[in-house]
Amino acid sequence: MYQNSSHKIFSVALGFLVLLSTVSFTMEKHFCGDTLIDTAIFSQADTCGMDVEGTSITSEEQSCCKNEVEHVKGQDQLKKASFEDFNFDQQLTLTALLYNYINLFEGLSEQVIPHKNYTPPNLVVDIQVLDQVFII
C-alpha cells in the first residue's frame, strides 16, 4: 500500500517537473524613468500614462518610459532513456541503491515475549517489612 501510493506521488511529481521544464513564457516590464511601474507574464504590461502618442516627439527624445521584454524559453527536446542505455557501473549502482531503498522500509518482525502469559504468585507476607530492609 505504502509503495503503491509513493509510486503514484513520485510519478505525478516527475510529470510536473517535465511540464514546468518545457513551458516557455514571456515577461514584460514597464519602467518610467528608473521606477518599475508594472510587470506582466503572458500579457502586455500596463503603461504609466506618460506615453505621448500622435505628437512630433520621436522615440529618441522620449527617454522617460521604456519596456523590457524577457523571453524564457523552455526545453524543447526530451530524450527517453532506458536502463540498457547506462553502462555497467551505473546499472550496478542503481540496482544496489534501489535494492537497499526497498528493503529499508520492510516491517519489523513480531517480537516474542516469553513471559507474556505468566502471572506472578500471590504475596502472603511483605518480605521487606518482615526483614526490615528499607531503601534510604
Short mmCIF file of C-alpha atoms in Angstrom, two decimals:
data_model
loop_
_atom_site.label_atom_id
_atom_site.label_comp_id
_atom_site.label_asym_id
_atom_site.label_seq_id
_atom_site.Cartn_x
_atom_site.Cartn_y
_atom_site.Cartn_z
CA MET A 1 0.00 0.00 0.00
CA TYR A 2 2.73 2.45 1.01
CA GLN A 3 4.85 1.56 -2.00
CA ASN A 4 1.90 1.98 -4.38
CA SER A 5 0.97 5.44 -3.08
CA SER A 6 4.59 6.63 -3.03
CA HIS A 7 4.96 5.42 -6.63
CA LYS A 8 1.93 7.49 -7.67
CA ILE A 9 3.17 10.60 -5.83
CA PHE A 10 6.63 10.25 -7.39
CA SER A 11 5.10 9.82 -10.88
CA VAL A 12 2.95 12.94 -10.52
CA ALA A 13 5.93 14.95 -9.22
CA LEU A 14 8.06 13.88 -12.20
CA GLY A 15 5.20 14.77 -14.57
CA PHE A 16 5.01 18.29 -13.11
CA LEU A 17 8.79 18.60 -13.35
CA VAL A 18 8.71 17.76 -17.07
CA LEU A 19 5.79 20.14 -17.61
CA LEU A 20 7.49 23.04 -15.83
CA SER A 21 10.80 22.49 -17.60
CA THR A 22 9.18 22.59 -21.06
CA VAL A 23 6.94 25.67 -20.58
CA SER A 24 8.05 28.85 -22.34
CA PHE A 25 6.78 32.27 -21.28
CA THR A 26 7.34 35.99 -21.83
CA MET A 27 7.72 38.50 -19.02
CA GLU A 28 7.26 42.18 -19.86
CA LYS A 29 8.28 45.09 -17.60
CA HIS A 30 7.37 48.76 -17.97
CA PHE A 31 9.70 51.38 -16.49
CA CYS A 32 9.01 55.08 -16.11
CA GLY A 33 12.43 56.58 -15.56
CA ASP A 34 14.17 54.16 -13.20
CA THR A 35 10.97 53.11 -11.44
CA LEU A 36 9.28 49.79 -12.24
CA ILE A 37 5.63 50.50 -12.93
CA ASP A 38 4.20 47.15 -14.00
CA THR A 39 5.25 43.56 -14.60
CA ALA A 40 3.17 41.13 -16.64
CA ILE A 41 3.54 37.49 -17.56
CA PHE A 42 1.73 36.13 -20.64
CA SER A 43 0.28 39.63 -21.38
CA GLN A 44 1.34 43.23 -22.01
CA ALA A 45 2.40 45.40 -19.09
CA ASP A 46 0.24 48.43 -18.28
CA THR A 47 1.77 51.79 -19.10
CA CYS A 48 2.12 54.73 -16.73
CA GLY A 49 0.09 57.04 -18.97
CA MET A 50 3.01 59.28 -19.88
CA ASP A 51 3.37 57.88 -23.36
CA VAL A 52 2.86 60.65 -25.86
CA GLU A 53 1.14 59.41 -29.00
CA GLY A 54 0.25 61.42 -32.04
CA THR A 55 2.84 64.14 -31.43
CA SER A 56 6.00 65.02 -33.26
CA ILE A 57 8.28 63.69 -30.47
CA THR A 58 10.46 60.89 -31.75
CA SER A 59 11.40 57.81 -29.78
CA GLU A 60 14.96 59.12 -29.23
CA GLU A 61 13.65 62.23 -27.47
CA GLN A 62 11.20 60.28 -25.33
CA SER A 63 13.53 58.72 -22.75
CA CYS A 64 11.13 58.66 -19.81
CA CYS A 65 9.36 55.36 -20.45
CA LYS A 66 10.78 52.07 -21.66
CA ASN A 67 9.63 48.49 -21.95
CA GLU A 68 11.78 45.43 -21.31
CA VAL A 69 10.75 42.05 -22.64
CA GLU A 70 12.30 38.78 -21.43
CA HIS A 71 11.64 35.54 -23.25
CA VAL A 72 12.22 32.48 -21.07
CA LYS A 73 12.43 29.51 -23.37
CA GLY A 74 11.75 26.04 -22.01
CA GLN A 75 13.34 22.83 -23.04
CA ASP A 76 12.07 21.62 -26.40
CA GLN A 77 13.91 18.33 -26.84
CA LEU A 78 13.29 15.49 -24.42
CA LYS A 79 15.05 12.15 -24.53
CA LYS A 80 13.68 8.90 -23.22
CA ALA A 81 16.34 6.78 -21.59
CA SER A 82 16.13 3.12 -20.70
CA PHE A 83 18.06 1.00 -18.23
CA GLU A 84 20.13 -0.50 -21.05
CA ASP A 85 21.48 2.94 -22.01
CA PHE A 86 23.54 3.06 -18.79
CA ASN A 87 26.99 1.50 -18.61
CA PHE A 88 27.60 -1.48 -16.32
CA ASP A 89 28.84 0.57 -13.33
CA GLN A 90 25.81 2.83 -13.44
CA GLN A 91 23.47 -0.16 -13.71
CA LEU A 92 25.14 -1.84 -10.73
CA THR A 93 24.99 1.33 -8.61
CA LEU A 94 21.34 1.97 -9.47
CA THR A 95 20.38 -1.65 -8.77
CA ALA A 96 22.15 -1.65 -5.40
CA LEU A 97 20.58 1.69 -4.44
CA LEU A 98 17.06 0.54 -5.33
CA TYR A 99 17.50 -2.82 -3.60
CA ASN A 100 18.67 -1.18 -0.38
CA TYR A 101 15.99 1.51 -0.53
CA ILE A 102 13.18 -1.02 -0.99
CA ASN A 103 14.44 -3.20 1.87
CA LEU A 104 14.80 -0.15 4.11
CA PHE A 105 11.06 0.04 4.69
CA GLU A 106 10.29 -3.59 5.49
CA GLY A 107 8.17 -4.12 8.57
CA LEU A 108 9.64 -5.35 11.81
CA SER A 109 9.09 -8.99 12.73
CA GLU A 110 6.76 -9.68 15.61
CA GLN A 111 8.68 -9.88 18.87
CA VAL A 112 8.15 -12.93 21.03
CA ILE A 113 7.61 -12.16 24.71
CA PRO A 114 8.28 -15.37 26.69
CA HIS A 115 6.63 -14.26 29.95
CA LYS A 116 3.51 -12.76 28.36
CA ASN A 117 1.05 -15.30 29.89
CA TYR A 118 2.92 -15.68 33.19
CA THR A 119 1.17 -14.36 36.30
CA PRO A 120 3.27 -13.83 39.44
CA PRO A 121 2.32 -15.68 42.62
CA ASN A 122 0.20 -14.01 45.26
CA LEU A 123 2.23 -12.45 48.10
CA VAL A 124 1.23 -13.65 51.51
CA VAL A 125 3.69 -11.57 53.53
CA ASP A 126 5.69 -8.44 52.58
CA ILE A 127 9.22 -9.83 53.00
CA GLN A 128 10.92 -6.41 53.07
CA VAL A 129 8.84 -5.30 56.04
CA LEU A 130 9.27 -8.68 57.71
CA ASP A 131 13.08 -8.49 57.45
CA GLN A 132 13.06 -4.69 58.00
CA VAL A 133 15.08 -3.99 54.85
CA PHE A 134 14.39 -0.45 53.63
CA ILE A 135 15.99 1.67 50.91
CA ILE A 136 17.04 5.02 52.37
#
